[in-house]
Amino acid sequence: MSVNDTVDTAVNAAAKEWKPKIVAFCCNWCSYAGADLAGSSRLSYPADVKIIRVPCSCRVNPMFILKAFERGADGVILCGCHPGDCHYSTGNYYTRRRMTLLFSMLDYIGVERERTRVEWVSAAEGARFSKVMNDFVAKIHELGENVKVGDLRCKQ
Amino acid sequence: MHKIGVFVCWCGSNIAATVDIDRVVAEAKVQPGVVFAKDYQYMCSEAGQNIIKDAIKEYGLTGIVVCSCSPRMHEATFRKAASQAGLNPFMVEIANIREHCSWIHKDKEEGTEKACVLMRAAVAKVTLNTPLKAGESKVVKRALVIGGGIAGIQTALDIADAGFPVDIVEKNATIGGRMAQLDKTFPTLDCSSCILTPKMVEAKSNENIRLITYAEVEEVSGFVGSFKAKIRKKARYVKEDVCTGCGVCMSKCPSKKGLNEFNMGLNNRPAIYIPFAQAIPNVAVIDSTQCIKLNTGKCGLCEKVCTAKAIDYTQQDEFIEEEYGAIVMATGFRPIDASKFDEYSYSTCKDVVTSLELERIMNAAGPTGGVLLRPSDGKHPHSIVFIQCVGSRDVSGRGKPYCSKICCMYTAKHAMLIRDKYPDVEVHVFYIDVRTPGKNFDEFYRRAAEQYDVDYIKGQVGKVWEEDGHLVVRGVDLIANEQIILNTDMVVLATAIEPDPTARKVANMLTASIDTNDFITEAHPKLRPVESPTAGIFLSGVCQGPKDIPETVSQAGAAASKVIGLLCKDKLTTNPCVAHSDELLCNGCSCCEKVCPYGAISYDTHLINDHGVKETRRVALVNEALCQGCGACTVVCPSGAMDLKGFSNKQIMAEVEAICL
């Protein structure tokens, strides 16, 4: 084995180092603002988390989460205002109920429960946002790469 | 054919330091639909905006993505710029590569990669954007101020001066709030009542102001420009328009065991009472828990002595419903409960008082007529110990993590006033830090320490206990680095202040954001400090954060000017990102109607041309003026007919795909 080969292997290993893909849905009024506060307070969390802004957590159709898993996401986190604090008064209650159902469905189709999470983060909780994201990413690292959810018929 | 332009902002070094801007631009250029990509140091500046405007015109851009700070910061700026260049403002998307990227990631490689992904997602979304047109809604030219302390009074006066009608809703029987309880104000030592009561009178006599006292807001619906509020006016058992405030009922009332709230419970008041002599309205109120007539049916003395015939034991709570264009929260504060701090023996020793209690003791209209007397035996104290930061800057969980801001100054005031009036009294102050950032504040504190010989001791108190009729204070002097034990006659606790407990309820009703300490969150901490993120809700006074009287008054004026700015408008543009239903897909099931928190969805039966087949069907209709765009309906719709403009299923799916690529 030449020196170049060793270097190549090292480069390949580095290139192959697994980076989880994590989608975070954040409601515009609380969690997105909480993420902004985490930013302006320079409270870091892994770059694997990519945030999608939605008006309210109740805008998140469970289909979006399934779509993310279908496209190879390793974790999906949905953040909204604390119960009782929803900008639209009741949106996060809908979210809570819908997600309970989705969790059960994800169990059924074999996506680990811990890969999806619902968290309440207020606009003032920058520190909490960062902590939640750090925790979540650590958990996803523990679980490892996700199996892509998909229609086997499409692969034939 | 899409022609997308991508504009990457450096934000000086805020973004450029951790994101390789050139790589983001290069990556942008190869995204499908992108015909132009450029970076600039400050995209939000005039020059930066001109780059965007010129590119829109030159390349005929159909959509733009700005990679910059949070859309909460500059989305409006870039939308305006796009619209000035002839592009629909809703064809603009922001990739937040500052707050969500450069500020939190230190590794440039990681940061750049993430910025590229965020840019990609925004490009994927913008290609699916559709031009939207904002609608219009009416503005009801009346404001509601919740809370009748100095903040609420000042806001109402300023709004009324501009010619708009204002209602003040105050939960207590009189307006005036906490300021009415204060004796003197720092740093000028003005008498608090002398500067407040004229304002209270002004509020009462102003023809544009309606005072609704002894009342609470029960329900609020609607949105900026047209809120609907339901106000419960609690039964006073006294006819407000008949009572002359003569006070004869108070002297005859046999039930005198109610704690005098105005004097912080230091003495008692009758069951029928006027909170204090300068109360506005100067009308009695019956405490239904103390009144013998209301509880047993016997007595009725006040009714017999009332020459104005104002007493009405059968009075019921009344409801007032009114429409408002804007609502101001001025719910104020209260001192925290000092009994949580056992070490200071507040609940067991009468001579341990809070600062607000001392304020009443020092006040000429207070329980001792303004003579400094120990509450336990009514004797003159010869030594007083003040303990600062009781419950403030406390991260143990018992108190509040924040600095209450006013305590250093009011303690200096109390110490100075006592030394001035009673030079024989020794005054010691235990402090962690003395914080006096304000006009003439530090001079004031130095005067207390230097001219009035107030003994400031840097350190905290560990325990206070009673021994042989006096109090013993054990603390530590951090400068001398030794424990000290002081014998004293009175201990005054500078208790932290907390938002009034009603604030959370009111904030929830108004869907105003509230932080973990129950202070109302402002729309932007620096640039929009008197507005709540919820349009049409404004903040005045301590409900937003600890502040002293001058700050409260200036904030109250600022809130008023924002309200006036809103009420001056005849029409408001509405958020066009609302739900809409595709009538070809809608099956009329009513699922969306049930989840809509605004009642914005109704049903109509009409003739539909479904690909040549004409049919009469029942379909959902969204009232765009009522819809606030939460999207709850989009998820429940079983047929996929309901979608949200600006955040459509396709757009969010495209973002998900771009991120997971």
Short mmCIF file of N, CA and C in Angstrom, two decimals, chain A residues 19 21-23 25 28-30 32-33 35-56 58-64 67-68 71-73 84-91 94 98 122-125, chain B residues 14 70-72 75 79 96 99-100 103-106 110-111 113-114 117-118 125 504 508 511 513-516 521 533-535 594-598 628-636 643-644 647-649 652-653 655-657 659-661:
data_model
loop_
_atom_site.label_atom_id
_atom_site.label_comp_id
_atom_site.label_asym_id
_atom_site.label_seq_id
_atom_site.Cartn_x
_atom_site.Cartn_y
_atom_site.Cartn_z
N LYS A 19 -23.08 12.52 8.37
CA LYS A 19 -23.66 13.75 8.92
C LYS A 19 -25.17 13.58 8.90
N LYS A 21 -29.06 14.24 8.63
CA LYS A 21 -29.89 15.29 8.03
C LYS A 21 -31.08 15.50 8.96
N ILE A 22 -31.18 16.70 9.47
CA ILE A 22 -32.25 16.95 10.44
C ILE A 22 -33.09 18.14 10.00
N VAL A 23 -34.37 17.90 9.89
CA VAL A 23 -35.28 18.98 9.49
C VAL A 23 -35.99 19.47 10.74
N PHE A 25 -39.01 21.99 11.91
CA PHE A 25 -40.10 22.90 11.55
C PHE A 25 -40.31 23.82 12.74
N ASN A 28 -43.49 30.45 13.33
CA ASN A 28 -42.96 31.79 13.11
C ASN A 28 -42.91 32.62 14.39
N TRP A 29 -43.88 32.40 15.29
CA TRP A 29 -44.06 33.34 16.41
C TRP A 29 -43.22 33.02 17.62
N CYS A 30 -43.08 31.74 17.92
CA CYS A 30 -42.30 31.38 19.11
C CYS A 30 -40.97 30.74 18.74
N TYR A 32 -39.34 29.93 15.94
CA TYR A 32 -38.43 30.55 14.97
C TYR A 32 -37.74 31.74 15.62
N ALA A 33 -38.52 32.48 16.39
CA ALA A 33 -37.94 33.62 17.12
C ALA A 33 -36.99 33.12 18.19
N ALA A 35 -35.18 30.46 17.89
CA ALA A 35 -33.98 30.09 17.15
C ALA A 35 -33.17 31.34 16.80
N ASP A 36 -33.88 32.41 16.47
CA ASP A 36 -33.20 33.69 16.21
C ASP A 36 -32.46 34.16 17.46
N LEU A 37 -33.14 33.99 18.61
CA LEU A 37 -32.53 34.42 19.87
C LEU A 37 -31.31 33.56 20.18
N ALA A 38 -31.41 32.26 19.90
CA ALA A 38 -30.25 31.38 20.10
C ALA A 38 -29.10 31.91 19.25
N GLY A 39 -29.43 32.34 18.01
CA GLY A 39 -28.42 32.89 17.12
C GLY A 39 -27.82 34.17 17.66
N SER A 40 -28.70 35.09 18.06
CA SER A 40 -28.14 36.38 18.50
C SER A 40 -27.45 36.24 19.85
N SER A 41 -27.76 35.18 20.60
CA SER A 41 -27.02 34.94 21.85
C SER A 41 -25.80 34.05 21.61
N ARG A 42 -25.56 33.68 20.34
CA ARG A 42 -24.42 32.84 19.95
C ARG A 42 -24.39 31.50 20.70
N LEU A 43 -25.58 30.91 20.85
CA LEU A 43 -25.67 29.61 21.52
C LEU A 43 -25.67 28.53 20.45
N SER A 44 -24.59 27.81 20.33
CA SER A 44 -24.45 26.95 19.16
C SER A 44 -25.18 25.62 19.31
N TYR A 45 -25.52 25.08 18.17
CA TYR A 45 -26.03 23.72 18.06
C TYR A 45 -25.55 23.19 16.71
N PRO A 46 -25.55 21.89 16.52
CA PRO A 46 -24.93 21.36 15.29
C PRO A 46 -25.55 21.90 14.00
N ALA A 47 -24.71 22.04 12.99
CA ALA A 47 -25.15 22.59 11.70
C ALA A 47 -26.05 21.62 10.95
N ASP A 48 -26.18 20.41 11.47
CA ASP A 48 -27.03 19.43 10.80
C ASP A 48 -28.50 19.83 10.83
N VAL A 49 -28.85 20.71 11.76
CA VAL A 49 -30.24 21.12 11.90
C VAL A 49 -30.54 22.22 10.88
N LYS A 50 -31.55 22.00 10.04
CA LYS A 50 -31.96 23.03 9.08
C LYS A 50 -33.41 23.38 9.38
N ILE A 51 -33.64 24.66 9.51
CA ILE A 51 -34.96 25.09 9.96
C ILE A 51 -35.86 25.49 8.79
N ILE A 52 -37.10 25.04 8.83
CA ILE A 52 -38.12 25.49 7.87
C ILE A 52 -39.13 26.30 8.66
N ARG A 53 -39.40 27.50 8.18
CA ARG A 53 -40.33 28.38 8.89
C ARG A 53 -41.76 28.08 8.46
N VAL A 54 -42.63 27.90 9.41
CA VAL A 54 -44.06 27.73 9.13
C VAL A 54 -44.82 28.73 10.01
N PRO A 55 -46.00 29.16 9.59
CA PRO A 55 -46.69 30.16 10.42
C PRO A 55 -47.01 29.62 11.81
N CYS A 56 -47.42 28.37 11.89
CA CYS A 56 -47.81 27.79 13.17
C CYS A 56 -47.44 26.32 13.13
N CYS A 58 -49.21 24.01 13.76
CA CYS A 58 -50.34 23.27 13.23
C CYS A 58 -50.37 23.30 11.70
N ARG A 59 -49.49 24.09 11.08
CA ARG A 59 -49.40 24.09 9.62
C ARG A 59 -48.67 22.84 9.14
N VAL A 60 -47.95 22.19 10.03
CA VAL A 60 -47.14 21.06 9.61
C VAL A 60 -48.01 19.83 9.40
N ASN A 61 -48.13 19.47 8.15
CA ASN A 61 -48.89 18.28 7.79
C ASN A 61 -48.01 17.07 8.08
N PRO A 62 -48.53 16.05 8.74
CA PRO A 62 -47.72 14.86 8.98
C PRO A 62 -47.08 14.34 7.70
N MET A 63 -47.70 14.65 6.56
CA MET A 63 -47.13 14.27 5.28
C MET A 63 -45.74 14.86 5.08
N PHE A 64 -45.53 16.09 5.61
CA PHE A 64 -44.21 16.72 5.44
C PHE A 64 -43.15 15.89 6.14
N LYS A 67 -42.56 12.78 4.26
CA LYS A 67 -41.79 13.14 3.07
C LYS A 67 -40.31 13.28 3.43
N ALA A 68 -40.04 13.92 4.57
CA ALA A 68 -38.65 14.11 4.98
C ALA A 68 -37.98 12.75 5.17
N ARG A 71 -37.23 11.17 1.97
CA ARG A 71 -36.10 11.76 1.26
C ARG A 71 -34.77 11.55 1.98
N GLY A 72 -34.80 10.83 3.06
CA GLY A 72 -33.54 10.50 3.71
C GLY A 72 -33.20 11.29 4.96
N ALA A 73 -34.19 11.95 5.54
CA ALA A 73 -33.90 12.66 6.79
C ALA A 73 -33.63 11.65 7.90
N GLY A 84 -51.00 26.79 25.31
CA GLY A 84 -51.61 27.96 25.93
C GLY A 84 -51.08 29.27 25.38
N ASP A 85 -49.90 29.22 24.75
CA ASP A 85 -49.29 30.46 24.28
C ASP A 85 -49.36 30.62 22.77
N CYS A 86 -50.10 29.76 22.09
CA CYS A 86 -50.11 29.80 20.63
C CYS A 86 -50.60 31.17 20.14
N HIS A 87 -49.88 31.69 19.17
CA HIS A 87 -50.26 32.97 18.57
C HIS A 87 -51.67 32.90 17.97
N TYR A 88 -52.02 31.72 17.52
CA TYR A 88 -53.36 31.53 16.94
C TYR A 88 -54.26 30.83 17.95
N SER A 89 -53.98 30.98 19.17
CA SER A 89 -54.64 30.44 20.36
C SER A 89 -54.69 28.93 20.51
N THR A 90 -55.01 28.18 19.44
CA THR A 90 -55.19 26.74 19.66
C THR A 90 -54.34 25.87 18.76
N GLY A 91 -53.54 26.47 17.88
CA GLY A 91 -52.81 25.69 16.88
C GLY A 91 -51.98 24.57 17.46
N TYR A 94 -53.72 21.32 18.30
CA TYR A 94 -53.93 20.45 17.14
C TYR A 94 -52.66 19.67 16.86
N ARG A 98 -52.21 15.68 16.58
CA ARG A 98 -51.82 15.07 15.30
C ARG A 98 -50.52 14.29 15.44
N SER A 122 -40.39 28.85 23.41
CA SER A 122 -40.95 30.20 23.26
C SER A 122 -39.92 31.14 22.63
N ALA A 123 -40.40 32.32 22.27
CA ALA A 123 -39.54 33.31 21.63
C ALA A 123 -38.43 33.77 22.56
N ALA A 124 -38.62 33.56 23.86
CA ALA A 124 -37.63 34.03 24.82
C ALA A 124 -36.64 32.93 25.19
N GLU A 125 -36.86 31.73 24.65
CA GLU A 125 -36.05 30.60 25.11
C GLU A 125 -34.97 30.21 24.12
N ASN B 14 -20.39 39.64 10.07
CA ASN B 14 -21.30 38.77 10.82
C ASN B 14 -21.56 37.46 10.11
N SER B 70 -32.35 37.15 9.78
CA SER B 70 -33.67 36.56 9.95
C SER B 70 -34.74 37.34 9.18
N PRO B 71 -35.70 36.63 8.59
CA PRO B 71 -36.80 37.34 7.92
C PRO B 71 -37.58 38.23 8.89
N ARG B 72 -37.49 37.91 10.18
CA ARG B 72 -38.16 38.75 11.18
C ARG B 72 -37.51 40.12 11.22
N GLU B 75 -37.23 41.01 6.21
CA GLU B 75 -38.08 40.52 5.13
C GLU B 75 -38.87 41.69 4.54
N ARG B 79 -38.89 43.02 0.71
CA ARG B 79 -40.15 42.96 -0.03
C ARG B 79 -40.49 44.33 -0.62
N ASN B 96 -32.18 32.44 6.02
CA ASN B 96 -31.62 33.01 7.25
C ASN B 96 -30.24 32.40 7.52
N GLU B 99 -28.67 34.39 11.89
CA GLU B 99 -29.10 33.84 13.17
C GLU B 99 -29.08 32.31 13.19
N HIS B 100 -29.45 31.70 12.05
CA HIS B 100 -29.55 30.25 12.03
C HIS B 100 -28.29 29.58 11.49
N TRP B 103 -23.94 32.77 13.01
CA TRP B 103 -23.77 33.15 14.41
C TRP B 103 -23.65 31.96 15.35
N ILE B 104 -24.06 30.79 14.87
CA ILE B 104 -24.01 29.66 15.80
C ILE B 104 -22.97 28.61 15.42
N HIS B 105 -22.44 28.71 14.19
CA HIS B 105 -21.45 27.71 13.80
C HIS B 105 -20.10 28.37 13.67
N LYS B 106 -19.11 27.77 14.31
CA LYS B 106 -17.78 28.38 14.30
C LYS B 106 -16.94 27.86 13.13
N GLU B 110 -18.49 23.96 7.82
CA GLU B 110 -19.85 23.59 8.23
C GLU B 110 -20.85 24.71 7.95
N GLY B 111 -20.42 25.90 8.30
CA GLY B 111 -21.28 27.07 8.12
C GLY B 111 -21.60 27.28 6.65
N GLU B 113 -21.48 25.08 4.22
CA GLU B 113 -22.34 24.01 3.72
C GLU B 113 -23.80 24.25 4.10
N LYS B 114 -24.00 24.63 5.36
CA LYS B 114 -25.36 24.86 5.81
C LYS B 114 -25.99 26.04 5.07
N VAL B 117 -27.23 24.96 1.83
CA VAL B 117 -28.48 24.19 1.92
C VAL B 117 -29.66 25.14 2.15
N LEU B 118 -29.47 26.12 3.04
CA LEU B 118 -30.57 27.05 3.32
C LEU B 118 -30.92 27.86 2.07
N LYS B 125 -38.20 26.97 -2.76
CA LYS B 125 -39.50 27.50 -2.35
C LYS B 125 -39.95 28.62 -3.28
N ARG B 504 -50.24 37.12 32.54
CA ARG B 504 -50.22 35.91 31.70
C ARG B 504 -51.58 35.64 31.07
N ASN B 508 -52.34 35.77 27.11
CA ASN B 508 -52.90 34.64 26.38
C ASN B 508 -54.14 35.05 25.60
N THR B 511 -53.10 36.85 22.61
CA THR B 511 -52.06 36.10 21.89
C THR B 511 -50.77 36.92 21.78
N SER B 513 -46.92 37.41 23.01
CA SER B 513 -45.91 36.49 23.55
C SER B 513 -45.47 36.95 24.93
N ILE B 514 -45.13 35.98 25.75
CA ILE B 514 -44.74 36.29 27.13
C ILE B 514 -43.50 35.46 27.43
N ASP B 515 -42.57 36.01 28.20
CA ASP B 515 -41.35 35.24 28.43
C ASP B 515 -41.46 34.39 29.70
N THR B 516 -40.37 33.71 30.03
CA THR B 516 -40.43 32.75 31.15
C THR B 516 -40.64 33.45 32.48
N THR B 521 -43.20 39.92 25.80
CA THR B 521 -42.09 40.06 24.86
C THR B 521 -42.39 41.17 23.86
N PRO B 533 -45.16 41.22 19.35
CA PRO B 533 -45.10 40.64 18.00
C PRO B 533 -46.49 40.49 17.38
N THR B 534 -47.52 40.48 18.19
CA THR B 534 -48.88 40.39 17.67
C THR B 534 -49.34 41.78 17.26
N ALA B 535 -49.69 41.92 15.99
CA ALA B 535 -50.05 43.23 15.47
C ALA B 535 -51.21 43.84 16.26
N LYS B 594 -64.42 23.44 11.47
CA LYS B 594 -64.38 23.11 12.89
C LYS B 594 -63.08 23.50 13.56
N VAL B 595 -61.95 23.45 12.83
CA VAL B 595 -60.69 23.76 13.49
C VAL B 595 -60.31 25.23 13.40
N CYS B 596 -61.02 26.01 12.61
CA CYS B 596 -60.62 27.41 12.41
C CYS B 596 -60.85 28.20 13.70
N PRO B 597 -59.78 28.76 14.29
CA PRO B 597 -59.98 29.51 15.54
C PRO B 597 -60.64 30.88 15.32
N TYR B 598 -60.78 31.30 14.09
CA TYR B 598 -61.30 32.65 13.83
C TYR B 598 -62.68 32.65 13.20
N GLN B 628 -56.25 34.38 9.63
CA GLN B 628 -54.95 34.88 10.08
C GLN B 628 -53.80 34.06 9.53
N GLY B 629 -54.14 32.99 8.79
CA GLY B 629 -53.10 32.22 8.13
C GLY B 629 -52.34 31.25 8.99
N CYS B 630 -53.00 30.61 9.97
CA CYS B 630 -52.28 29.64 10.81
C CYS B 630 -52.07 28.34 10.07
N GLY B 631 -53.04 27.98 9.23
CA GLY B 631 -52.88 26.75 8.46
C GLY B 631 -53.46 25.51 9.10
N ALA B 632 -54.17 25.67 10.21
CA ALA B 632 -54.77 24.50 10.88
C ALA B 632 -55.69 23.74 9.93
N CYS B 633 -56.42 24.50 9.11
CA CYS B 633 -57.39 23.89 8.20
C CYS B 633 -56.74 23.06 7.11
N THR B 634 -55.51 23.47 6.73
CA THR B 634 -54.89 22.79 5.59
C THR B 634 -54.59 21.33 5.91
N VAL B 635 -54.30 21.08 7.20
CA VAL B 635 -53.89 19.73 7.57
C VAL B 635 -55.10 18.81 7.74
N VAL B 636 -56.23 19.38 8.19
CA VAL B 636 -57.39 18.51 8.40
C VAL B 636 -58.12 18.19 7.10
N ASP B 643 -55.41 24.98 1.12
CA ASP B 643 -53.96 25.23 1.13
C ASP B 643 -53.73 26.63 1.66
N LEU B 644 -52.47 26.90 2.01
CA LEU B 644 -52.15 28.21 2.58
C LEU B 644 -51.26 28.97 1.62
N PHE B 647 -47.31 29.58 2.14
CA PHE B 647 -46.75 28.40 2.81
C PHE B 647 -47.51 27.18 2.30
N SER B 648 -47.55 27.02 1.00
CA SER B 648 -48.37 25.95 0.43
C SER B 648 -47.71 24.60 0.66
N ASN B 649 -48.51 23.54 0.53
CA ASN B 649 -47.98 22.18 0.68
C ASN B 649 -46.78 21.98 -0.23
N ILE B 652 -43.60 23.87 0.99
CA ILE B 652 -42.93 23.27 2.15
C ILE B 652 -42.28 21.94 1.76
N MET B 653 -42.98 21.18 0.93
CA MET B 653 -42.42 19.91 0.44
C MET B 653 -41.12 20.17 -0.32
N GLU B 655 -39.08 22.62 0.12
CA GLU B 655 -38.03 22.96 1.09
C GLU B 655 -37.48 21.70 1.74
N VAL B 656 -38.41 20.81 2.13
CA VAL B 656 -37.99 19.55 2.76
C VAL B 656 -37.07 18.79 1.81
N GLU B 657 -37.47 18.71 0.56
CA GLU B 657 -36.66 17.97 -0.42
C GLU B 657 -35.29 18.61 -0.60
N ILE B 659 -33.63 20.35 1.51
CA ILE B 659 -32.79 20.15 2.69
C ILE B 659 -32.26 18.72 2.75
N CYS B 660 -33.09 17.77 2.35
CA CYS B 660 -32.71 16.37 2.46
C CYS B 660 -31.91 15.88 1.26
N LEU B 661 -31.65 16.76 0.32
CA LEU B 661 -30.96 16.36 -0.90
C LEU B 661 -29.60 15.72 -0.61
#
